Amino acid sequence: MRQRRRAVKQVVATNSIARRRLHNQHLVSPTFTDAVEVVRALGAVQAQDYAGAKWAIAQRTKGLTDARIERAFASGAILRSHVLRPTWHFMLPEDARWMLELTAPRVRSAMAFYYRYHELDATVFRKSHAAIERALRDGDHLTRLELSAALARAGVVSSERLIGLLMQAELDRVIISGPRRGKQFTYALFDERVAATPAVDRDESLHDLTRRYFATRGPATVHDFAWWSGLTVADAKRGVESAASFLERETRDGDAHWHVPLPRTPRSKRVAHLLPNFDEYFVGFRDRSAIADRLRGVLADRRVDALMGHVVCVDGQIVGGWRRTLGKTAEVELRLFVRLTTPEHRLVRAAVERFGRFLQLPLRVLAAPTRPAKNSGPAPVSD
């Protein structure tokens, strides 16, 4: 019985963290009206799944559509590049220079083995950068295939080398995203999409990134921040120290969690979300256990990360997964892992309908959710 009480207490504690993070991520009562506001608040939004990342932005706004976010991307109001970690993120032009300056060295370090294996060094990069700049000058926007042809003419590309050459050009602020051409992505010269700005001191950059992270992901640990930012734990600690007057500390299970104090307790409101893969609500943390309470006793803990594709969340807790098929109509397949109450089913259905409005497409649900439970209690928690 004592073990059971401890388990229940732990669930209450992690549920509290999940609800506060949900609020801080602007997923409870969104007030933003455009993509720029969302990306500015979050700092960066993971975006290797471009369609999913647009949906992630939309859920933090008051009804933004896919078409409006696409226009923001085409205009350069939001940009996409490799930053923080060796993966794509949305960021703002105003943040692109200092954010790359701060995090690019760590991305280069992560790519070091790839560079050595493919014999990519400073000499090769100078040659490839020059070829890319020639190809993109005068405002041209070229696809990866077109840049590959330009690099081939310069004698520096092979199919295996292309990824490394383009990533290094991003890290060195030679190129960044251009507008899409149909469904194809293009590259543009960095200086043509990003206005020149005064240099920002590294400590100031670290402070800004720290503040934005904990304002939108807290309560979170230093190790969570280090994972998300791609920085060292030592740098993450320095960032927290620099933002000490802005942050509050609380201890949970012996670990320090930092967060931005709220002027008032967030109003409780039941919500459900169809979160896309790599959504910042869960990918922004090294430890994701706080959002998996309802999976305890249903799925083994080791399988929680396997669900980190598209996930269905109710009140910030994962309850299942979902899959999308997009064409002239949108199809959503739901797979729930826990029993939901009738009100919870209605919340999930509302989340599905919101996805249809975002796409501005007719929508069909392929698989019905599991049968509603008779009570509103969570799935049993294993001791």
Short mmCIF file of C-alpha atoms in Angstrom, two decimals:
data_model
loop_
_atom_site.label_atom_id
_atom_site.label_comp_id
_atom_site.label_asym_id
_atom_site.label_seq_id
_atom_site.Cartn_x
_atom_site.Cartn_y
_atom_site.Cartn_z
CA MET A 1 0.00 0.00 0.00
CA ARG A 2 2.86 2.35 0.82
CA GLN A 3 4.40 1.68 -2.59
CA ARG A 4 1.06 2.37 -4.21
CA ARG A 5 0.77 5.73 -2.42
CA ARG A 6 4.27 6.67 -3.58
CA ALA A 7 3.36 5.76 -7.16
CA VAL A 8 0.19 7.86 -7.05
CA LYS A 9 2.13 10.79 -5.57
CA GLN A 10 4.66 10.52 -8.40
CA VAL A 11 1.86 10.60 -10.98
CA VAL A 12 0.41 13.76 -9.40
CA ALA A 13 3.85 15.39 -9.47
CA THR A 14 4.59 14.56 -13.10
CA ASN A 15 1.06 15.50 -14.12
CA SER A 16 1.70 18.92 -12.59
CA ILE A 17 4.87 19.30 -14.67
CA ALA A 18 3.07 18.19 -17.82
CA ARG A 19 0.20 20.64 -17.32
CA ARG A 20 2.54 23.56 -16.67
CA ARG A 21 4.64 22.73 -19.70
CA LEU A 22 1.49 22.48 -21.79
CA HIS A 23 0.50 25.97 -20.68
CA ASN A 24 3.99 27.41 -21.20
CA GLN A 25 4.10 25.94 -24.70
CA HIS A 26 0.95 27.92 -25.59
CA LEU A 27 -1.03 24.72 -26.15
CA VAL A 28 -3.86 25.40 -23.70
CA SER A 29 -5.29 28.80 -24.63
CA PRO A 30 -3.25 30.10 -27.58
CA THR A 31 -3.13 33.85 -28.13
CA PHE A 32 -0.65 34.03 -31.01
CA THR A 33 -1.99 34.97 -34.42
CA ASP A 34 0.94 34.29 -36.73
CA ALA A 35 3.92 31.96 -37.19
CA VAL A 36 6.51 34.61 -36.37
CA GLU A 37 5.13 35.05 -32.84
CA VAL A 38 5.30 31.31 -32.18
CA VAL A 39 8.84 30.85 -33.46
CA ARG A 40 10.04 33.93 -31.60
CA ALA A 41 8.61 32.63 -28.31
CA LEU A 42 9.95 29.09 -28.70
CA GLY A 43 13.32 30.23 -30.04
CA ALA A 44 13.47 27.42 -32.59
CA VAL A 45 11.02 24.76 -33.79
CA GLN A 46 12.33 21.38 -34.94
CA ALA A 47 11.34 21.00 -38.58
CA GLN A 48 12.79 18.05 -40.45
CA ASP A 49 9.19 16.99 -41.03
CA TYR A 50 8.17 20.24 -42.69
CA ALA A 51 4.44 19.50 -42.83
CA GLY A 52 4.43 18.39 -39.19
CA ALA A 53 6.37 21.47 -38.06
CA LYS A 54 3.81 23.76 -39.70
CA TRP A 55 1.04 21.95 -37.81
CA ALA A 56 3.08 22.32 -34.60
CA ILE A 57 3.17 26.08 -35.12
CA ALA A 58 -0.54 26.27 -35.95
CA GLN A 59 -1.60 24.55 -32.73
CA ARG A 60 0.00 27.36 -30.78
CA THR A 61 -2.10 30.00 -32.56
CA LYS A 62 -5.73 31.03 -32.82
CA GLY A 63 -6.57 29.05 -35.95
CA LEU A 64 -3.62 29.65 -38.30
CA THR A 65 -3.89 27.65 -41.55
CA ASP A 66 -1.26 25.71 -43.46
CA ALA A 67 -1.50 28.18 -46.36
CA ARG A 68 -0.72 31.17 -44.14
CA ILE A 69 2.33 29.49 -42.62
CA GLU A 70 3.49 28.54 -46.11
CA ARG A 71 3.29 32.19 -47.13
CA ALA A 72 5.34 33.22 -44.09
CA PHE A 73 8.00 30.69 -45.07
CA ALA A 74 8.00 31.75 -48.73
CA SER A 75 8.46 35.42 -47.78
CA GLY A 76 11.35 34.63 -45.43
CA ALA A 77 9.46 35.74 -42.31
CA ILE A 78 10.44 32.35 -40.89
CA LEU A 79 13.49 30.42 -42.09
CA ARG A 80 14.64 26.81 -41.95
CA SER A 81 18.20 25.67 -41.42
CA HIS A 82 20.41 23.34 -39.37
CA VAL A 83 20.82 24.93 -35.97
CA LEU A 84 21.06 23.77 -32.31
CA ARG A 85 21.60 20.14 -33.32
CA PRO A 86 22.34 18.46 -36.68
CA THR A 87 18.72 18.70 -37.77
CA TRP A 88 16.36 21.22 -39.35
CA HIS A 89 14.72 23.95 -37.29
CA PHE A 90 12.52 26.92 -38.02
CA MET A 91 13.94 30.21 -36.72
CA LEU A 92 13.50 33.92 -37.35
CA PRO A 93 15.81 36.04 -39.53
CA GLU A 94 16.47 38.28 -36.52
CA ASP A 95 17.84 35.28 -34.59
CA ALA A 96 19.63 33.44 -37.37
CA ARG A 97 23.09 35.03 -37.04
CA TRP A 98 23.55 34.84 -33.29
CA MET A 99 21.88 31.44 -32.97
CA LEU A 100 24.17 29.90 -35.60
CA GLU A 101 27.20 31.61 -34.08
CA LEU A 102 26.31 30.09 -30.71
CA THR A 103 25.42 26.54 -31.74
CA ALA A 104 27.18 25.86 -35.07
CA PRO A 105 30.49 24.80 -33.43
CA ARG A 106 28.71 21.96 -31.64
CA VAL A 107 26.95 20.87 -34.85
CA ARG A 108 30.31 20.86 -36.65
CA SER A 109 31.72 18.67 -33.87
CA ALA A 110 28.81 16.26 -34.27
CA MET A 111 29.54 16.09 -38.01
CA ALA A 112 33.31 15.59 -37.58
CA PHE A 113 33.31 11.84 -38.28
CA TYR A 114 31.16 12.29 -41.39
CA TYR A 115 33.51 15.01 -42.66
CA ARG A 116 36.62 12.88 -42.09
CA TYR A 117 35.03 9.83 -43.71
CA HIS A 118 34.14 11.79 -46.85
CA GLU A 119 37.43 13.75 -46.86
CA LEU A 120 35.75 17.11 -46.38
CA ASP A 121 38.07 19.76 -44.98
CA ALA A 122 38.56 23.52 -44.99
CA THR A 123 40.06 23.48 -48.49
CA VAL A 124 37.09 21.58 -49.93
CA PHE A 125 34.61 23.82 -48.10
CA ARG A 126 36.24 27.01 -49.46
CA LYS A 127 35.84 25.65 -52.98
CA SER A 128 32.25 24.46 -52.44
CA HIS A 129 31.21 27.70 -50.73
CA ALA A 130 32.55 29.72 -53.67
CA ALA A 131 30.69 27.53 -56.17
CA ILE A 132 27.44 27.84 -54.18
CA GLU A 133 27.77 31.62 -53.93
CA ARG A 134 28.29 31.90 -57.70
CA ALA A 135 25.24 29.75 -58.38
CA LEU A 136 22.95 31.71 -56.04
CA ARG A 137 24.08 35.27 -56.71
CA ASP A 138 21.63 37.87 -57.99
CA GLY A 139 18.80 36.46 -55.90
CA ASP A 140 18.57 33.04 -57.50
CA HIS A 141 16.93 30.28 -55.42
CA LEU A 142 18.03 26.78 -56.38
CA THR A 143 16.95 23.29 -55.37
CA ARG A 144 19.32 20.74 -53.91
CA LEU A 145 19.55 19.01 -57.30
CA GLU A 146 20.42 22.28 -59.02
CA LEU A 147 23.07 23.11 -56.43
CA SER A 148 24.45 19.59 -56.82
CA ALA A 149 24.90 20.25 -60.54
CA ALA A 150 26.69 23.53 -59.79
CA LEU A 151 29.00 21.79 -57.34
CA ALA A 152 29.66 19.00 -59.84
CA ARG A 153 30.77 21.58 -62.39
CA ALA A 154 33.19 22.88 -59.76
CA GLY A 155 34.48 19.35 -59.24
CA VAL A 156 33.68 19.12 -55.51
CA VAL A 157 30.55 17.01 -55.21
CA SER A 158 29.50 13.41 -55.15
CA SER A 159 26.18 12.00 -53.99
CA GLU A 160 27.76 11.02 -50.67
CA ARG A 161 29.35 14.43 -50.12
CA LEU A 162 26.41 16.68 -50.97
CA ILE A 163 24.73 16.57 -47.56
CA GLY A 164 27.95 17.59 -45.81
CA LEU A 165 28.75 20.37 -48.27
CA LEU A 166 25.31 21.94 -47.95
CA MET A 167 25.17 21.59 -44.17
CA GLN A 168 28.56 23.24 -43.78
CA ALA A 169 27.41 26.07 -46.04
CA GLU A 170 24.44 26.55 -43.69
CA LEU A 171 26.62 26.50 -40.59
CA ASP A 172 29.05 28.99 -42.15
CA ARG A 173 26.12 31.29 -43.03
CA VAL A 174 26.56 30.99 -46.77
CA ILE A 175 23.06 29.63 -47.48
CA ILE A 176 19.68 29.34 -45.84
CA SER A 177 16.19 28.34 -46.94
CA GLY A 178 14.55 30.00 -49.89
CA PRO A 179 10.87 29.78 -50.88
CA ARG A 180 9.57 26.42 -52.01
CA ARG A 181 9.18 25.79 -55.73
CA GLY A 182 6.08 23.65 -55.84
CA LYS A 183 6.90 20.91 -53.33
CA GLN A 184 10.66 21.30 -53.71
CA PHE A 185 12.77 23.23 -51.20
CA THR A 186 15.25 25.80 -52.41
CA TYR A 187 18.33 27.45 -51.00
CA ALA A 188 19.12 31.18 -51.01
CA LEU A 189 22.19 33.17 -50.07
CA PHE A 190 22.16 33.79 -46.32
CA ASP A 191 22.88 37.51 -46.62
CA GLU A 192 19.98 37.98 -49.03
CA ARG A 193 17.45 36.49 -46.57
CA VAL A 194 18.96 37.69 -43.29
CA ALA A 195 19.57 41.37 -42.66
CA ALA A 196 22.93 42.43 -41.28
CA THR A 197 22.83 42.94 -37.51
CA PRO A 198 25.43 43.99 -34.93
CA ALA A 199 27.47 41.16 -33.47
CA VAL A 200 25.99 39.70 -30.27
CA ASP A 201 28.22 38.73 -27.36
CA ARG A 202 28.25 34.96 -26.73
CA ASP A 203 27.10 35.35 -23.14
CA GLU A 204 24.20 37.51 -24.29
CA SER A 205 23.22 34.88 -26.88
CA LEU A 206 23.40 32.14 -24.28
CA HIS A 207 21.25 34.19 -21.90
CA ASP A 208 18.60 34.82 -24.59
CA LEU A 209 18.41 31.16 -25.61
CA THR A 210 18.21 30.06 -21.96
CA ARG A 211 15.44 32.51 -21.17
CA ARG A 212 13.33 31.45 -24.15
CA TYR A 213 13.83 27.76 -23.44
CA PHE A 214 12.73 27.83 -19.81
CA ALA A 215 9.92 30.32 -20.48
CA THR A 216 8.32 27.85 -22.89
CA ARG A 217 9.57 24.44 -21.70
CA GLY A 218 9.84 24.84 -17.94
CA PRO A 219 9.83 23.25 -15.50
CA ALA A 220 12.93 21.62 -17.02
CA THR A 221 16.41 20.62 -15.96
CA VAL A 222 19.83 21.82 -17.07
CA HIS A 223 20.27 18.48 -18.85
CA ASP A 224 16.99 18.99 -20.70
CA PHE A 225 18.26 22.38 -21.88
CA ALA A 226 21.64 20.97 -22.89
CA TRP A 227 19.92 18.26 -24.96
CA TRP A 228 17.59 20.71 -26.72
CA SER A 229 20.17 23.40 -27.41
CA GLY A 230 22.96 21.03 -28.41
CA LEU A 231 25.28 22.91 -26.05
CA THR A 232 27.47 21.37 -23.37
CA VAL A 233 26.11 20.88 -19.86
CA ALA A 234 28.70 23.43 -18.71
CA ASP A 235 27.29 26.02 -21.12
CA ALA A 236 23.74 25.11 -20.08
CA LYS A 237 24.66 25.74 -16.45
CA ARG A 238 26.23 29.08 -17.38
CA GLY A 239 23.04 30.02 -19.18
CA VAL A 240 20.92 29.20 -16.13
CA GLU A 241 23.26 31.18 -13.90
CA SER A 242 23.02 34.18 -16.21
CA ALA A 243 19.20 33.98 -16.13
CA ALA A 244 18.98 33.37 -12.38
CA SER A 245 17.04 36.58 -11.73
CA PHE A 246 14.53 35.55 -14.39
CA LEU A 247 14.06 31.94 -13.27
CA GLU A 248 12.78 30.07 -10.23
CA ARG A 249 14.11 26.75 -9.03
CA GLU A 250 12.21 23.79 -7.61
CA THR A 251 13.47 20.34 -6.69
CA ARG A 252 11.68 17.19 -7.82
CA ASP A 253 13.04 13.72 -7.05
CA GLY A 254 16.37 15.29 -6.20
CA ASP A 255 16.71 17.13 -9.54
CA ALA A 256 16.63 20.90 -9.92
CA HIS A 257 13.93 22.09 -12.31
CA TRP A 258 13.89 25.68 -13.55
CA HIS A 259 10.93 27.67 -14.78
CA VAL A 260 9.67 31.20 -15.27
CA PRO A 261 7.29 32.22 -12.48
CA LEU A 262 3.76 32.89 -13.66
CA PRO A 263 1.81 35.93 -12.42
CA ARG A 264 -1.09 33.62 -11.56
CA THR A 265 -1.89 29.93 -11.60
CA PRO A 266 -2.97 28.86 -15.10
CA ARG A 267 -6.68 28.19 -15.40
CA SER A 268 -7.44 24.51 -15.65
CA LYS A 269 -8.87 23.59 -19.04
CA ARG A 270 -9.17 20.11 -20.52
CA VAL A 271 -7.50 19.83 -23.92
CA ALA A 272 -6.49 17.21 -26.48
CA HIS A 273 -3.92 17.52 -29.26
CA LEU A 274 -2.76 15.62 -32.30
CA LEU A 275 0.90 16.50 -31.91
CA PRO A 276 3.21 15.95 -34.89
CA ASN A 277 6.45 14.04 -34.71
CA PHE A 278 9.29 16.12 -33.27
CA ASP A 279 6.86 18.53 -31.61
CA GLU A 280 8.64 20.78 -29.13
CA TYR A 281 6.28 19.60 -26.37
CA PHE A 282 8.22 16.35 -26.13
CA VAL A 283 11.33 16.66 -28.32
CA GLY A 284 12.48 19.63 -26.22
CA PHE A 285 13.32 17.38 -23.27
CA ARG A 286 15.90 14.74 -22.56
CA ASP A 287 13.61 13.17 -19.95
CA ARG A 288 10.09 12.69 -21.37
CA SER A 289 8.66 10.61 -18.54
CA ALA A 290 6.39 13.41 -17.32
CA ILE A 291 4.09 12.98 -20.33
CA ALA A 292 3.86 9.17 -20.22
CA ASP A 293 1.96 8.58 -16.97
CA ARG A 294 -1.12 7.14 -18.65
CA LEU A 295 1.02 4.64 -20.52
CA ARG A 296 2.29 3.06 -17.32
CA GLY A 297 1.01 -0.46 -17.04
CA VAL A 298 -0.16 -0.28 -20.68
CA LEU A 299 3.14 -0.12 -22.54
CA ALA A 300 6.59 -0.94 -21.23
CA ASP A 301 8.58 2.21 -20.44
CA ARG A 302 11.15 1.22 -23.05
CA ARG A 303 8.51 1.69 -25.74
CA VAL A 304 7.68 5.29 -24.87
CA ASP A 305 10.27 6.68 -27.27
CA ALA A 306 8.92 4.41 -30.00
CA LEU A 307 5.71 6.47 -29.80
CA MET A 308 7.54 9.68 -30.54
CA GLY A 309 6.06 9.89 -34.00
CA HIS A 310 2.69 11.62 -34.26
CA VAL A 311 1.13 11.36 -30.80
CA VAL A 312 -2.33 11.87 -29.35
CA CYS A 313 -2.26 13.75 -26.06
CA VAL A 314 -5.05 14.43 -23.59
CA ASP A 315 -4.28 17.03 -20.92
CA GLY A 316 -0.62 16.80 -21.86
CA GLN A 317 -0.39 13.01 -21.45
CA ILE A 318 0.28 10.63 -24.33
CA VAL A 319 -2.69 8.33 -24.89
CA GLY A 320 -1.91 7.03 -28.37
CA GLY A 321 -0.59 7.76 -31.83
CA TRP A 322 -1.95 8.96 -35.15
CA ARG A 323 -1.08 8.84 -38.80
CA ARG A 324 -1.92 11.25 -41.62
CA THR A 325 -2.47 10.68 -45.33
CA LEU A 326 -2.76 13.86 -47.36
CA GLY A 327 -4.19 14.26 -50.85
CA LYS A 328 -7.33 15.94 -52.12
CA THR A 329 -8.74 14.88 -48.77
CA ALA A 330 -7.02 14.32 -45.45
CA GLU A 331 -7.22 10.98 -43.68
CA VAL A 332 -6.34 10.55 -40.03
CA GLU A 333 -5.86 7.13 -38.48
CA LEU A 334 -6.02 7.03 -34.69
CA ARG A 335 -4.54 4.34 -32.50
CA LEU A 336 -5.27 4.76 -28.80
CA PHE A 337 -3.36 2.84 -26.16
CA VAL A 338 -5.47 3.73 -23.13
CA ARG A 339 -9.21 3.82 -22.52
CA LEU A 340 -10.71 7.28 -22.74
CA THR A 341 -13.83 8.69 -21.20
CA THR A 342 -16.62 9.95 -23.42
CA PRO A 343 -15.63 13.62 -22.81
CA GLU A 344 -12.04 12.74 -23.70
CA HIS A 345 -13.17 11.15 -26.96
CA ARG A 346 -14.98 14.38 -27.79
CA LEU A 347 -11.80 16.35 -27.12
CA VAL A 348 -9.80 14.07 -29.43
CA ARG A 349 -12.43 14.38 -32.13
CA ALA A 350 -12.28 18.18 -31.82
CA ALA A 351 -8.49 18.00 -32.23
CA VAL A 352 -8.95 15.95 -35.42
CA GLU A 353 -11.44 18.48 -36.77
CA ARG A 354 -9.01 21.29 -36.02
CA PHE A 355 -6.40 19.50 -38.12
CA GLY A 356 -8.86 19.48 -41.02
CA ARG A 357 -9.47 23.21 -40.64
CA PHE A 358 -5.73 23.83 -40.59
CA LEU A 359 -5.33 21.96 -43.86
CA GLN A 360 -8.53 23.43 -45.31
CA LEU A 361 -9.34 19.97 -46.63
CA PRO A 362 -12.21 17.52 -46.14
CA LEU A 363 -11.15 15.09 -43.41
CA ARG A 364 -11.93 11.45 -42.71
CA VAL A 365 -11.06 9.38 -39.62
CA LEU A 366 -9.98 5.89 -40.69
CA ALA A 367 -9.89 4.07 -37.39
CA ALA A 368 -12.31 4.57 -34.53
CA PRO A 369 -10.84 5.16 -31.06
CA THR A 370 -11.02 2.49 -28.41
CA ARG A 371 -14.30 2.06 -26.52
CA PRO A 372 -14.88 4.81 -23.93
CA ALA A 373 -14.10 3.91 -20.36
CA LYS A 374 -16.80 3.99 -17.67
CA ASN A 375 -14.84 6.38 -15.49
CA SER A 376 -12.33 9.17 -15.95
CA GLY A 377 -9.44 7.61 -14.07
CA PRO A 378 -6.05 7.18 -15.72
CA ALA A 379 -4.63 3.82 -16.67
CA PRO A 380 -3.16 1.91 -13.71
CA VAL A 381 0.33 2.92 -12.66
CA SER A 382 2.82 0.11 -12.21
CA ASP A 383 4.67 0.07 -8.91
#
